[in-house]
Short mmCIF file of C-alpha atoms in Angstrom, two decimals:
data_model
loop_
_atom_site.label_atom_id
_atom_site.label_comp_id
_atom_site.label_asym_id
_atom_site.label_seq_id
_atom_site.Cartn_x
_atom_site.Cartn_y
_atom_site.Cartn_z
CA MET F 1 -26.83 -3.26 -0.56
CA ASN F 2 -27.03 -5.12 -3.87
CA TYR F 3 -24.63 -4.44 -6.73
CA ASN F 4 -23.94 -6.07 -10.08
CA LEU F 5 -20.58 -7.48 -9.03
CA SER F 6 -19.83 -10.00 -11.80
CA HIS F 7 -16.70 -8.06 -12.78
CA LEU F 8 -15.29 -8.55 -9.27
CA LYS F 9 -15.10 -12.30 -9.82
CA GLU F 10 -13.00 -11.67 -12.94
CA LEU F 11 -10.69 -9.36 -11.00
CA GLU F 12 -10.45 -11.90 -8.17
CA SER F 13 -9.56 -14.70 -10.62
CA GLU F 14 -6.92 -12.55 -12.32
CA SER F 15 -5.30 -11.61 -9.01
CA ILE F 16 -5.30 -15.19 -7.75
CA PHE F 17 -3.73 -16.32 -11.03
CA ILE F 18 -0.93 -13.76 -10.59
CA LEU F 19 -0.34 -14.79 -6.96
CA ARG F 20 0.01 -18.41 -8.06
CA GLU F 21 2.34 -17.37 -10.89
CA VAL F 22 4.55 -15.68 -8.32
CA ALA F 23 4.63 -18.87 -6.25
CA SER F 24 5.62 -20.90 -9.31
CA GLN F 25 8.21 -18.54 -10.82
CA PHE F 26 10.07 -17.18 -7.80
CA GLU F 27 12.00 -18.87 -5.04
CA ASN F 28 11.46 -16.45 -2.16
CA PRO F 29 8.57 -13.96 -2.59
CA VAL F 30 7.19 -11.63 0.06
CA ILE F 31 4.02 -9.55 0.45
CA LEU F 32 4.61 -5.88 1.21
CA PHE F 33 2.10 -5.01 3.92
CA SER F 34 1.25 -1.44 4.91
CA GLY F 35 -1.90 -2.11 6.93
CA GLY F 36 -4.01 -0.34 4.33
CA LYS F 37 -7.06 -1.75 2.55
CA ASP F 38 -5.15 -2.71 -0.61
CA SER F 39 -2.54 -4.78 1.20
CA ILE F 40 -5.32 -6.29 3.34
CA LEU F 41 -7.18 -7.23 0.14
CA MET F 42 -4.04 -8.75 -1.37
CA THR F 43 -3.39 -10.78 1.78
CA TYR F 44 -7.02 -11.98 1.78
CA LEU F 45 -6.68 -13.02 -1.88
CA ALA F 46 -3.47 -14.89 -1.05
CA VAL F 47 -5.33 -16.81 1.67
CA LYS F 48 -7.96 -17.75 -0.92
CA ALA F 49 -5.38 -18.63 -3.57
CA PHE F 50 -3.63 -21.26 -1.46
CA TYR F 51 -6.41 -22.49 0.83
CA PRO F 52 -6.46 -24.90 2.68
CA ALA F 53 -2.66 -24.59 2.84
CA LYS F 54 -1.07 -21.61 4.57
CA VAL F 55 -0.01 -18.59 2.56
CA PRO F 56 3.49 -19.52 1.32
CA PHE F 57 4.84 -15.96 1.60
CA PRO F 58 5.66 -13.87 4.68
CA LEU F 59 4.43 -10.31 5.13
CA LEU F 60 7.00 -7.49 5.22
CA HIS F 61 6.03 -4.26 6.96
CA VAL F 62 8.34 -1.24 6.87
CA ASP F 63 7.65 0.56 10.14
CA THR F 64 8.47 4.28 9.97
CA GLY F 65 7.92 4.68 13.70
CA HIS F 66 5.21 7.20 12.83
CA ASN F 67 2.39 4.77 12.12
CA PHE F 68 -1.18 5.13 13.27
CA PRO F 69 -1.41 2.95 16.42
CA GLU F 70 -4.58 1.39 14.97
CA THR F 71 -2.57 0.18 11.97
CA LEU F 72 -0.11 -1.80 14.09
CA ALA F 73 -2.86 -3.32 16.21
CA PHE F 74 -4.77 -4.44 13.13
CA ARG F 75 -1.62 -5.82 11.50
CA ASP F 76 -0.89 -8.03 14.49
CA SER F 77 -4.47 -9.32 14.70
CA LEU F 78 -4.47 -10.15 10.97
CA VAL F 79 -1.21 -12.08 11.26
CA GLU F 80 -2.67 -14.09 14.10
CA GLN F 81 -5.99 -14.69 12.34
CA TYR F 82 -4.45 -16.13 9.17
CA ARG F 83 -1.38 -17.70 10.88
CA LEU F 84 1.00 -15.62 8.74
CA LYS F 85 4.69 -14.98 9.10
CA LEU F 86 5.57 -11.31 9.67
CA LYS F 87 8.86 -9.53 9.16
CA VAL F 88 9.26 -5.89 10.20
CA GLY F 89 11.91 -3.43 9.06
CA TYR F 90 12.38 -0.37 11.25
CA VAL F 91 13.27 3.04 9.82
CA GLN F 92 14.33 4.11 13.31
CA GLU F 93 17.15 1.53 13.24
CA ALA F 94 18.48 3.02 9.99
CA ILE F 95 18.38 6.50 11.55
CA ASP F 96 20.13 5.31 14.72
CA ASN F 97 22.84 3.58 12.65
CA GLY F 98 23.50 6.70 10.56
CA GLN F 99 22.37 4.97 7.36
CA VAL F 100 19.75 7.63 6.60
CA THR F 101 19.31 11.22 7.72
CA GLU F 102 16.01 12.27 9.19
CA GLU F 103 14.34 15.34 7.71
CA LYS F 104 14.03 18.48 9.82
CA GLY F 105 11.37 21.15 10.04
CA VAL F 106 7.61 21.27 10.45
CA ASN F 107 6.95 19.38 7.19
CA ALA F 108 9.50 16.65 7.85
CA SER F 109 8.41 13.10 7.02
CA ARG F 110 9.97 9.65 7.24
CA ASN F 111 8.02 8.43 4.22
CA GLY F 112 10.96 8.70 1.81
CA LEU F 113 13.28 7.06 4.33
CA GLN F 114 11.35 3.83 3.83
CA ILE F 115 13.28 3.29 0.59
CA PHE F 116 16.51 2.36 2.36
CA THR F 117 14.80 0.11 4.90
CA LEU F 118 12.71 -1.64 2.24
CA LEU F 119 15.70 -2.36 -0.01
CA ASP F 120 17.77 -3.41 2.99
CA GLU F 121 15.10 -5.87 4.16
CA LEU F 122 14.67 -7.30 0.65
CA GLU F 123 18.42 -7.86 0.42
CA LYS F 124 18.74 -9.34 3.92
CA GLY F 125 15.80 -11.67 3.32
CA LYS F 126 17.04 -12.57 -0.19
CA PHE F 127 13.54 -11.89 -1.50
CA ASP F 128 13.32 -12.11 -5.29
CA ALA F 129 9.74 -10.83 -5.65
CA ALA F 130 7.93 -8.24 -3.54
CA MET F 131 4.16 -8.11 -4.03
CA GLY F 132 2.43 -4.81 -3.41
CA GLY F 133 -1.14 -3.54 -3.42
CA GLY F 134 -0.59 -0.70 -5.92
CA ARG F 135 -3.42 0.07 -8.35
CA ARG F 136 -3.30 1.88 -11.69
CA ASP F 137 -6.04 4.35 -10.78
CA GLU F 138 -4.25 5.37 -7.60
CA GLU F 139 -1.45 7.59 -8.92
CA LYS F 140 -0.06 8.34 -12.39
CA ALA F 141 3.36 6.81 -11.67
CA ARG F 142 1.75 3.56 -10.56
CA ALA F 143 -0.20 3.46 -13.82
CA LYS F 144 3.14 2.86 -15.60
CA GLU F 145 3.86 -0.36 -13.73
CA ARG F 146 3.44 -3.85 -15.22
CA PHE F 147 2.06 -6.76 -13.22
CA PHE F 148 5.66 -8.07 -13.07
CA SER F 149 7.81 -4.96 -12.75
CA HIS F 150 11.57 -5.47 -12.93
CA ARG F 151 14.02 -3.83 -10.51
CA ASP F 152 17.78 -3.77 -11.11
CA GLU F 153 20.51 -4.85 -8.70
CA PHE F 154 20.18 -1.47 -6.91
CA GLY F 155 16.44 -1.90 -6.48
CA GLN F 156 15.75 0.87 -8.99
CA TRP F 157 13.00 1.07 -11.59
CA ASP F 158 13.23 2.21 -15.21
CA PRO F 159 9.68 2.98 -16.38
CA LYS F 160 10.82 3.33 -20.01
CA ASN F 161 12.37 -0.13 -20.14
CA GLN F 162 9.73 -2.62 -19.05
CA ARG F 163 8.87 -6.01 -20.45
CA PRO F 164 5.71 -6.54 -22.51
CA GLU F 165 2.94 -8.65 -21.00
CA LEU F 166 0.85 -10.39 -23.65
CA TRP F 167 -1.78 -13.13 -23.28
CA ASN F 168 -1.22 -13.42 -19.52
CA LEU F 169 2.39 -14.43 -20.01
CA PHE F 170 4.69 -13.01 -17.35
CA ASN F 171 8.47 -12.95 -17.66
CA GLY F 172 10.08 -13.30 -14.25
CA ARG F 173 13.62 -13.94 -15.46
CA LYS F 174 16.27 -11.93 -13.68
CA SER F 175 19.97 -11.78 -12.97
CA MET F 176 21.61 -12.27 -9.59
CA GLY F 177 20.78 -9.43 -7.19
CA GLU F 178 17.77 -8.21 -9.16
CA HIS F 179 14.17 -8.61 -8.05
CA PHE F 180 10.61 -7.96 -9.18
CA ARG F 181 7.80 -5.88 -7.78
CA VAL F 182 4.50 -7.63 -8.50
CA PHE F 183 1.09 -5.90 -8.44
CA PRO F 184 -1.70 -8.52 -8.30
CA ILE F 185 -4.53 -5.96 -7.93
CA SER F 186 -3.24 -3.55 -10.54
CA ASN F 187 -6.49 -3.62 -12.53
CA TRP F 188 -8.74 -2.92 -9.54
CA THR F 189 -10.16 0.52 -8.82
CA GLU F 190 -10.76 2.01 -5.38
CA LEU F 191 -14.49 1.37 -5.83
CA ASP F 192 -13.83 -2.25 -6.85
CA VAL F 193 -11.79 -2.77 -3.69
CA TRP F 194 -14.51 -1.43 -1.43
CA GLN F 195 -17.28 -3.38 -3.15
CA TYR F 196 -15.29 -6.60 -2.90
CA LEU F 197 -14.39 -6.04 0.76
CA ALA F 198 -18.06 -5.40 1.48
CA GLU F 199 -19.21 -8.50 -0.39
CA GLU F 200 -16.62 -10.72 1.31
CA LYS F 201 -17.11 -9.08 4.73
CA VAL F 202 -13.36 -8.61 5.20
CA PRO F 203 -12.43 -7.00 8.57
CA LEU F 204 -10.83 -3.55 8.27
CA PRO F 205 -9.08 -1.03 10.55
CA ASN F 206 -11.50 1.44 12.15
CA LEU F 207 -9.42 4.27 10.64
CA TYR F 208 -11.35 3.80 7.39
CA PHE F 209 -14.67 4.62 9.02
CA ALA F 210 -15.70 8.13 10.04
CA HIS F 211 -14.82 8.95 13.64
CA LYS F 212 -14.09 12.03 15.71
CA ARG F 213 -10.40 12.93 15.77
CA LYS F 214 -8.14 15.83 16.62
CA VAL F 215 -6.80 17.33 13.39
CA ILE F 216 -4.87 20.29 12.06
CA GLU F 217 -5.30 21.80 8.61
CA ARG F 218 -2.11 22.47 6.66
CA ASP F 219 -1.93 23.60 3.03
CA GLY F 220 -5.46 22.39 2.41
CA VAL F 221 -4.85 18.93 3.91
CA LEU F 222 -6.22 17.67 7.21
CA LEU F 223 -3.59 15.83 9.27
CA ALA F 224 -4.29 13.77 12.37
CA ASP F 225 -2.85 15.52 15.39
CA CYS F 226 0.07 13.58 16.88
CA ASP F 227 3.44 14.08 18.56
CA TYR F 228 5.24 13.54 15.24
CA ILE F 229 3.90 16.72 13.61
CA PRO F 230 5.26 20.03 14.96
CA LYS F 231 2.69 22.82 14.83
CA LYS F 232 3.17 25.97 12.78
CA ASP F 233 2.34 29.33 14.26
CA GLY F 234 -1.38 29.90 14.05
CA GLU F 235 -2.33 26.27 13.51
CA GLU F 236 -5.20 25.17 15.72
CA VAL F 237 -6.11 21.66 16.78
CA LYS F 238 -9.78 20.95 16.09
CA ILE F 239 -12.01 17.94 16.56
CA GLU F 240 -13.63 16.84 13.29
CA MET F 241 -15.52 13.85 11.93
CA VAL F 242 -12.97 12.27 9.57
CA ARG F 243 -11.76 9.01 8.08
CA CYS F 244 -8.73 7.74 6.17
CA ARG F 245 -8.94 6.83 2.49
CA THR F 246 -5.33 5.69 2.45
CA ILE F 247 -3.16 4.69 5.40
CA GLY F 248 0.54 5.47 5.78
CA ASP F 249 2.94 7.57 7.82
CA MET F 250 0.95 9.93 10.06
CA THR F 251 3.11 12.92 9.08
CA CYS F 252 1.96 12.86 5.45
CA THR F 253 -1.32 10.90 5.39
CA GLY F 254 -4.24 13.27 5.11
CA VAL F 255 -7.64 12.44 6.55
CA TRP F 256 -10.97 13.37 4.97
CA ARG F 257 -14.07 14.99 6.40
CA SER F 258 -16.68 12.29 6.21
CA GLU F 259 -19.90 10.94 7.71
CA ALA F 260 -19.36 7.43 6.31
CA THR F 261 -19.49 5.18 9.36
CA THR F 262 -20.35 2.00 7.40
CA ILE F 263 -18.80 0.30 4.39
CA GLU F 264 -21.97 1.06 2.40
CA GLY F 265 -21.49 4.74 3.21
CA ILE F 266 -17.88 4.56 2.07
CA ILE F 267 -18.93 2.99 -1.26
CA GLU F 268 -21.44 5.79 -1.88
CA GLU F 269 -18.80 8.37 -0.98
CA VAL F 270 -16.13 6.87 -3.24
CA ALA F 271 -18.58 6.53 -6.14
CA THR F 272 -19.35 10.26 -6.12
CA THR F 273 -15.97 11.86 -5.35
CA ARG F 274 -13.73 13.33 -8.03
CA ILE F 275 -10.63 13.51 -5.86
CA THR F 276 -8.27 10.53 -5.89
CA GLU F 277 -7.50 8.84 -2.58
CA ARG F 278 -3.88 10.05 -2.72
CA GLY F 279 -5.10 13.62 -3.11
CA GLY F 280 -4.60 13.93 0.63
CA ARG F 281 -1.01 12.66 0.71
CA SER F 282 1.23 15.66 1.35
CA ASP F 283 4.37 13.77 0.23
CA ASP F 284 2.90 13.48 -3.28
CA LYS F 285 2.53 17.27 -3.45
CA ARG F 286 6.26 18.02 -3.10
CA SER F 287 6.65 18.02 -6.88
CA GLU F 288 4.76 16.96 -10.02
CA THR F 289 6.81 13.76 -10.20
CA ALA F 290 7.26 13.09 -6.48
CA MET F 291 5.92 9.54 -6.53
CA GLU F 292 7.75 8.54 -9.71
CA ASP F 293 11.02 9.94 -8.40
CA ARG F 294 10.69 7.87 -5.22
CA LYS F 295 9.71 4.77 -7.16
CA LYS F 296 12.77 5.05 -9.41
CA GLN F 297 14.92 4.95 -6.25
CA GLY F 298 13.21 1.83 -4.94
CA TYR F 299 10.06 3.09 -3.18
CA PHE F 300 7.00 0.88 -3.37
#
């Protein structure tokens, strides 16, 4: 499939410039890796940015214990392919140590519990910059982020007090204990990501392509059937043709009815939909400001 993709080269150059800025300004950066397409893209861009040398940053994955098995398998194969360093923080350890309290009930999720584990891993690793694959078109709270987004000594974010970014000048100055979240693909859209991945032939988890899966429907969202999601009375498990548009904790990551079994099919689907990819994330539906509230506390 042929597209006019000249704008993708500009986005690629911008992202690579930011990745190199991070390497020059910070002493100990890390890439936050979820196993989703955006963090895969960012990792791929980092490989390009520093080739033929190895990527100078490790990957950090916060494992909720409720991941899609396909996500973990793909993560490990990617690390091996690009000879990357991988660090994993486990939410289960924080639960076992009494540092966080697990939610109860049929709608319980560990998604919010990632905040403690993420901040704990950043502190233990003495990371001063954490790069994430957030995009401005993804969710309204993420649209408020800068490329270099300051976090205070508690890992918290103040969206009303951010530094200006003019003429591609990025201010990474910080005090002891503070760190930055950096968003190299902030100006990309979901469609841009898919077109670039298609053009570059980047391998992806099979979760993104339509496949038959057992699902339950809850509050208008399809959830993949698994042992982590207790069933409500009357809920039936059905087999449907679905795919993921975003990948996260199985308890809150909705899947979409789809027939898109190829990346070209996904591009056509994304180009015509009016629903954002996070429209199927049940954790974002808990309140109007659910994502922003979590981000202020330290969530990615």
